[in-house]
Short mmCIF file of N, CA and C in Angstrom, two decimals:
data_model
loop_
_atom_site.label_atom_id
_atom_site.label_comp_id
_atom_site.label_asym_id
_atom_site.label_seq_id
_atom_site.Cartn_x
_atom_site.Cartn_y
_atom_site.Cartn_z
N MET A 272 59.87 -36.17 22.71
CA MET A 272 60.96 -36.53 21.71
C MET A 272 62.42 -36.04 21.84
N LYS A 273 63.62 -36.42 22.07
CA LYS A 273 64.56 -35.85 22.01
C LYS A 273 65.05 -34.84 20.67
N ILE A 274 66.10 -33.79 20.62
CA ILE A 274 66.18 -33.09 19.35
C ILE A 274 67.91 -33.26 19.18
N LEU A 275 68.26 -34.28 18.25
CA LEU A 275 69.63 -35.01 18.48
C LEU A 275 70.03 -33.27 17.28
N MET A 276 71.49 -32.50 17.02
CA MET A 276 72.15 -31.79 16.72
C MET A 276 72.99 -32.26 16.36
N ILE A 277 73.22 -32.60 15.08
CA ILE A 277 74.53 -33.44 14.14
C ILE A 277 75.20 -31.75 13.13
N LEU A 278 76.51 -31.93 13.83
CA LEU A 278 77.61 -30.88 12.89
C LEU A 278 78.51 -31.99 12.52
N SER A 279 78.47 -31.27 10.81
CA SER A 279 79.73 -32.35 10.22
C SER A 279 80.66 -32.20 10.66
N HIS A 280 81.41 -32.79 10.19
CA HIS A 280 83.94 -32.36 10.09
C HIS A 280 83.85 -30.90 9.95
N GLY A 281 84.66 -30.78 10.64
CA GLY A 281 85.02 -29.62 10.07
C GLY A 281 84.23 -28.51 10.46
N GLN A 282 83.23 -28.57 11.01
CA GLN A 282 82.30 -27.40 10.86
C GLN A 282 82.16 -26.65 11.96
N THR A 283 83.28 -26.39 13.07
CA THR A 283 83.59 -25.59 13.85
C THR A 283 83.23 -24.24 13.71
N THR A 284 83.70 -23.82 12.19
CA THR A 284 83.46 -22.32 12.17
C THR A 284 82.26 -21.75 11.98
N VAL A 285 80.97 -22.82 12.22
CA VAL A 285 79.48 -22.32 12.68
C VAL A 285 79.90 -21.97 13.48
N GLU A 286 80.39 -22.47 14.77
CA GLU A 286 80.64 -22.57 16.12
C GLU A 286 80.80 -20.71 16.42
N ARG A 287 81.49 -19.92 15.71
CA ARG A 287 81.88 -19.38 15.89
C ARG A 287 80.80 -17.88 14.47
N LYS A 288 80.35 -18.85 14.88
CA LYS A 288 79.04 -17.66 13.64
C LYS A 288 79.58 -17.45 12.19
N PHE A 289 80.97 -17.32 11.68
CA PHE A 289 80.94 -17.36 10.28
C PHE A 289 82.36 -18.40 9.71
N SER A 290 81.88 -18.49 8.37
CA SER A 290 82.64 -19.74 7.36
C SER A 290 83.70 -19.53 6.64
N VAL A 291 85.06 -19.54 7.14
CA VAL A 291 86.39 -19.84 5.93
C VAL A 291 85.95 -19.53 4.72
N ASP A 292 84.96 -20.54 4.53
CA ASP A 292 85.32 -20.87 2.90
C ASP A 292 84.77 -19.79 1.77
N LYS A 293 84.75 -20.07 0.70
CA LYS A 293 83.90 -18.68 0.21
C LYS A 293 82.91 -19.27 -0.11
N SER A 294 82.87 -20.79 -0.84
CA SER A 294 81.59 -21.37 -1.52
C SER A 294 80.22 -21.43 -0.31
N LEU A 295 80.64 -21.22 0.66
CA LEU A 295 80.24 -21.94 1.82
C LEU A 295 79.17 -20.55 2.20
N GLU A 296 80.24 -19.11 2.27
CA GLU A 296 79.78 -18.17 2.31
C GLU A 296 78.37 -17.96 1.79
N VAL A 297 78.00 -17.97 0.68
CA VAL A 297 76.80 -18.40 0.13
C VAL A 297 75.83 -18.54 0.53
N GLU A 298 75.93 -19.50 0.92
CA GLU A 298 74.84 -20.24 1.41
C GLU A 298 74.53 -19.94 2.63
N ASN A 299 75.83 -20.04 3.59
CA ASN A 299 75.31 -19.64 4.95
C ASN A 299 74.87 -17.78 5.30
N SER A 300 74.64 -17.25 4.22
CA SER A 300 73.65 -16.23 4.25
C SER A 300 72.50 -16.25 4.25
N LYS A 301 72.54 -17.45 3.99
CA LYS A 301 71.13 -17.73 3.71
C LYS A 301 70.00 -17.52 4.56
N GLU A 302 68.55 -17.32 4.52
CA GLU A 302 68.56 -16.89 5.82
C GLU A 302 67.72 -18.19 6.53
N ASP A 303 67.26 -19.51 5.79
CA ASP A 303 67.14 -20.53 6.23
C ASP A 303 68.45 -21.55 7.13
N SER A 304 69.47 -20.99 6.65
CA SER A 304 70.85 -21.77 7.10
C SER A 304 71.76 -21.22 7.89
N CYS A 305 70.85 -19.88 8.58
CA CYS A 305 71.89 -18.59 9.30
C CYS A 305 70.55 -19.23 10.51
N ILE A 306 69.50 -19.38 10.46
CA ILE A 306 68.81 -20.27 11.63
C ILE A 306 69.27 -21.23 12.06
N ALA A 307 69.13 -22.11 11.48
CA ALA A 307 69.11 -23.56 11.47
C ALA A 307 70.79 -23.36 12.55
N GLN A 308 72.45 -23.05 11.83
CA GLN A 308 73.00 -22.64 12.79
C GLN A 308 72.71 -22.26 13.64
N LYS A 309 72.25 -21.25 14.37
CA LYS A 309 71.70 -20.65 15.31
C LYS A 309 71.71 -21.25 16.27
N LEU A 310 70.33 -22.45 15.99
CA LEU A 310 69.80 -23.33 16.41
C LEU A 310 70.41 -24.10 16.91
N ILE A 311 71.32 -24.65 15.95
CA ILE A 311 72.66 -25.88 16.88
C ILE A 311 73.61 -25.49 17.81
N CYS A 312 73.96 -24.12 17.36
CA CYS A 312 74.97 -23.42 18.24
C CYS A 312 74.16 -23.72 19.80
N GLU A 313 72.96 -22.90 19.63
CA GLU A 313 72.66 -22.87 20.74
C GLU A 313 72.64 -23.92 21.68
N ASN A 314 71.62 -24.84 21.33
CA ASN A 314 71.42 -26.40 21.79
C ASN A 314 73.03 -26.72 21.94
N VAL A 315 73.88 -26.70 21.32
CA VAL A 315 75.27 -27.13 21.79
C VAL A 315 75.65 -26.79 22.72
N ASN A 316 76.02 -25.67 22.98
CA ASN A 316 75.79 -24.77 24.97
C ASN A 316 74.70 -24.22 25.83
N ASN A 317 73.50 -25.09 24.92
CA ASN A 317 72.53 -25.09 26.50
C ASN A 317 72.64 -26.63 26.64
N SER A 318 73.56 -27.46 26.31
CA SER A 318 73.14 -28.96 26.47
C SER A 318 74.68 -29.02 27.80
N ILE A 319 73.89 -29.74 28.67
CA ILE A 319 75.30 -30.05 29.33
C ILE A 319 76.03 -31.27 29.12
N ASP A 320 75.86 -32.30 29.08
CA ASP A 320 76.62 -33.29 28.25
C ASP A 320 75.83 -33.78 26.85
N ILE A 321 77.26 -33.08 25.80
CA ILE A 321 76.19 -33.66 24.45
C ILE A 321 76.54 -35.16 23.88
N HIS A 322 77.70 -35.43 24.76
CA HIS A 322 78.25 -37.24 24.63
C HIS A 322 77.58 -38.38 25.09
N SER A 323 76.47 -38.08 25.99
CA SER A 323 75.59 -39.01 26.68
C SER A 323 74.59 -39.11 25.62
N THR A 324 74.04 -38.18 24.48
CA THR A 324 72.95 -38.44 24.22
C THR A 324 72.47 -39.89 23.66
N ILE A 325 71.42 -40.46 23.41
CA ILE A 325 70.82 -41.38 23.15
C ILE A 325 70.30 -41.32 22.15
N VAL A 326 71.12 -42.12 21.05
CA VAL A 326 70.76 -41.90 19.50
C VAL A 326 70.43 -43.38 19.54
N THR A 327 68.71 -43.08 18.75
CA THR A 327 67.98 -44.22 19.16
C THR A 327 67.80 -44.76 17.63
N LYS A 328 67.11 -45.73 17.23
CA LYS A 328 66.50 -46.34 16.13
C LYS A 328 65.98 -45.60 14.80
N ALA A 329 65.13 -44.52 15.91
CA ALA A 329 64.33 -44.15 15.09
C ALA A 329 64.89 -42.58 14.56
N THR A 330 65.33 -42.39 15.75
CA THR A 330 66.36 -40.52 15.11
C THR A 330 67.52 -41.05 14.19
N ARG A 331 67.98 -42.43 13.95
CA ARG A 331 68.76 -42.66 12.73
C ARG A 331 67.78 -42.65 11.42
N ARG A 332 66.69 -43.17 11.68
CA ARG A 332 65.88 -43.48 10.02
C ARG A 332 65.12 -41.63 10.06
N PHE A 333 64.89 -40.67 11.42
CA PHE A 333 64.70 -39.44 11.27
C PHE A 333 65.86 -38.35 9.72
N VAL A 334 66.58 -39.02 10.52
CA VAL A 334 67.90 -38.11 10.01
C VAL A 334 68.17 -38.56 8.77
N SER A 335 68.79 -39.95 8.92
CA SER A 335 68.08 -40.21 7.01
C SER A 335 67.32 -40.13 6.19
N SER A 336 66.29 -39.60 6.68
CA SER A 336 64.98 -39.28 5.50
C SER A 336 65.32 -37.31 5.08
N LEU A 337 65.59 -37.37 6.16
CA LEU A 337 65.89 -36.02 6.57
C LEU A 337 66.88 -34.95 5.30
N ARG A 338 68.31 -36.02 5.58
CA ARG A 338 68.87 -36.26 4.25
C ARG A 338 68.58 -35.93 2.89
N GLN A 339 67.88 -37.11 2.76
CA GLN A 339 67.03 -37.71 1.61
C GLN A 339 66.21 -36.36 0.72
N LYS A 340 65.34 -35.80 1.44
CA LYS A 340 64.54 -34.78 1.77
C LYS A 340 65.69 -34.16 1.32
N TYR A 341 66.57 -32.98 1.47
CA TYR A 341 67.69 -32.33 1.29
C TYR A 341 68.43 -32.68 -0.14
N ILE A 342 68.57 -33.68 -0.25
CA ILE A 342 68.59 -33.90 -1.65
C ILE A 342 68.00 -33.56 -3.00
N LEU A 343 66.81 -33.75 -2.43
CA LEU A 343 65.44 -33.83 -3.47
C LEU A 343 65.33 -32.31 -3.27
N HIS A 344 65.41 -31.40 -2.42
CA HIS A 344 65.90 -30.11 -2.47
C HIS A 344 66.45 -29.39 -3.58
N LEU A 345 67.72 -30.09 -3.37
CA LEU A 345 68.77 -29.42 -3.91
C LEU A 345 68.82 -29.78 -5.71
N GLU A 346 68.38 -31.20 -6.00
CA GLU A 346 67.84 -31.67 -7.61
C GLU A 346 66.94 -30.29 -7.79
N GLU A 347 65.95 -30.08 -6.87
CA GLU A 347 64.90 -29.48 -7.39
C GLU A 347 65.29 -28.17 -7.59
N GLN A 348 66.02 -27.62 -7.16
CA GLN A 348 66.58 -25.59 -7.08
C GLN A 348 67.75 -26.46 -8.05
N ARG A 349 68.15 -27.23 -8.73
CA ARG A 349 69.53 -27.26 -10.13
C ARG A 349 68.09 -27.26 -11.04
N LYS A 350 67.25 -28.08 -11.16
CA LYS A 350 66.54 -28.35 -12.32
C LYS A 350 65.42 -26.85 -12.26
N PHE A 351 65.56 -26.34 -11.19
CA PHE A 351 65.10 -24.34 -11.36
C PHE A 351 65.65 -23.32 -12.12
N GLY A 352 66.80 -24.21 -11.88
CA GLY A 352 68.03 -23.36 -12.64
C GLY A 352 68.41 -23.50 -13.78
N ASN A 353 67.73 -24.61 -14.18
CA ASN A 353 68.52 -24.98 -15.49
C ASN A 353 67.19 -24.91 -15.92
N GLN A 354 66.14 -24.32 -16.03
CA GLN A 354 65.16 -24.28 -16.32
C GLN A 354 64.91 -22.24 -16.47
N LYS A 355 65.91 -21.64 -15.26
CA LYS A 355 65.60 -20.13 -15.85
C LYS A 355 66.78 -19.97 -16.73
N ASN A 356 67.84 -20.63 -17.05
CA ASN A 356 68.80 -20.50 -17.61
C ASN A 356 68.90 -20.32 -18.88
N LEU A 357 68.06 -21.73 -19.60
CA LEU A 357 67.10 -21.38 -20.48
C LEU A 357 66.25 -20.64 -21.13
N GLU A 358 65.52 -19.90 -19.96
CA GLU A 358 64.55 -18.81 -20.36
C GLU A 358 65.69 -17.75 -20.69
N ASN A 359 66.56 -17.29 -19.83
CA ASN A 359 67.03 -16.28 -20.26
C ASN A 359 67.89 -16.86 -21.69
N SER A 360 68.47 -17.47 -22.18
CA SER A 360 69.19 -17.55 -23.04
C SER A 360 68.11 -17.09 -24.32
N ARG A 361 67.15 -17.63 -24.12
CA ARG A 361 66.17 -17.55 -24.97
C ARG A 361 65.36 -15.92 -25.42
N LYS A 362 65.15 -15.28 -23.78
CA LYS A 362 65.21 -13.97 -24.43
C LYS A 362 66.35 -13.05 -24.65
N ARG A 363 68.17 -13.78 -23.85
CA ARG A 363 68.89 -12.95 -24.96
C ARG A 363 68.87 -12.99 -26.32
N LYS A 364 68.24 -13.81 -27.23
CA LYS A 364 68.57 -14.37 -28.57
C LYS A 364 67.22 -13.68 -29.05
N VAL A 365 66.17 -13.40 -28.45
CA VAL A 365 65.21 -12.37 -29.17
C VAL A 365 65.46 -11.05 -29.00
N ASP A 366 65.89 -10.60 -27.44
CA ASP A 366 66.74 -9.27 -28.07
C ASP A 366 67.34 -8.85 -28.91
N GLU A 367 68.31 -9.56 -28.92
CA GLU A 367 69.35 -9.83 -30.22
C GLU A 367 69.02 -9.87 -31.69
N LEU A 368 67.47 -10.83 -31.81
CA LEU A 368 66.91 -10.50 -33.04
C LEU A 368 66.22 -9.19 -33.28
N TYR A 369 65.71 -8.67 -31.88
CA TYR A 369 64.66 -7.47 -32.18
C TYR A 369 65.69 -6.34 -32.89
N LEU A 370 67.07 -6.12 -31.79
CA LEU A 370 67.82 -5.34 -31.88
C LEU A 370 68.63 -5.44 -33.53
N THR A 371 68.82 -7.12 -34.15
CA THR A 371 69.39 -7.02 -35.94
C THR A 371 68.41 -6.05 -36.01
N LEU A 372 66.78 -6.52 -36.16
CA LEU A 372 65.94 -5.99 -36.91
C LEU A 372 65.89 -4.48 -37.18
N TRP A 373 65.68 -4.24 -35.90
CA TRP A 373 66.32 -2.73 -35.76
C TRP A 373 67.18 -1.82 -36.33
N MET A 374 68.53 -2.70 -36.53
CA MET A 374 69.87 -2.25 -36.79
C MET A 374 69.16 -1.55 -38.14
N VAL A 375 68.53 -3.27 -38.97
CA VAL A 375 68.38 -3.50 -41.04
C VAL A 375 66.99 -2.23 -41.39
N ARG A 376 66.49 -1.77 -40.20
CA ARG A 376 64.98 -1.21 -40.75
C ARG A 376 65.85 0.31 -40.60
N SER A 377 65.91 0.80 -39.55
CA SER A 377 66.17 2.23 -39.26
C SER A 377 68.04 2.12 -39.57
N PRO A 378 67.78 3.58 -40.82
CA PRO A 378 68.55 4.13 -41.40
C PRO A 378 69.56 4.82 -40.10
N LEU A 379 70.97 4.56 -40.55
CA LEU A 379 72.36 5.32 -39.95
C LEU A 379 71.98 6.63 -40.25
#
């Protein structure tokens, strides 16, 4: 099976190994993103003629399913982040309550 590497429009900075957009720097610094970008760059640089690659129906389905998996992964991360924020807010409230009780019980 041929491996097809797709670069989104405006991702030429990936080829230069850095990103100009500050919001992408955090994402690009993650280990998986760096490895994926390096693989893409190596394959693009090593390919003789990238424009002659044949894109089959099966390849399009595969890429489409990867996009759907990526969206599901982002939703799971968002849910996990929301749960973590909720837990942190609960911990802050408990800490504030303990601090308030301590201030009331201990004479100054």
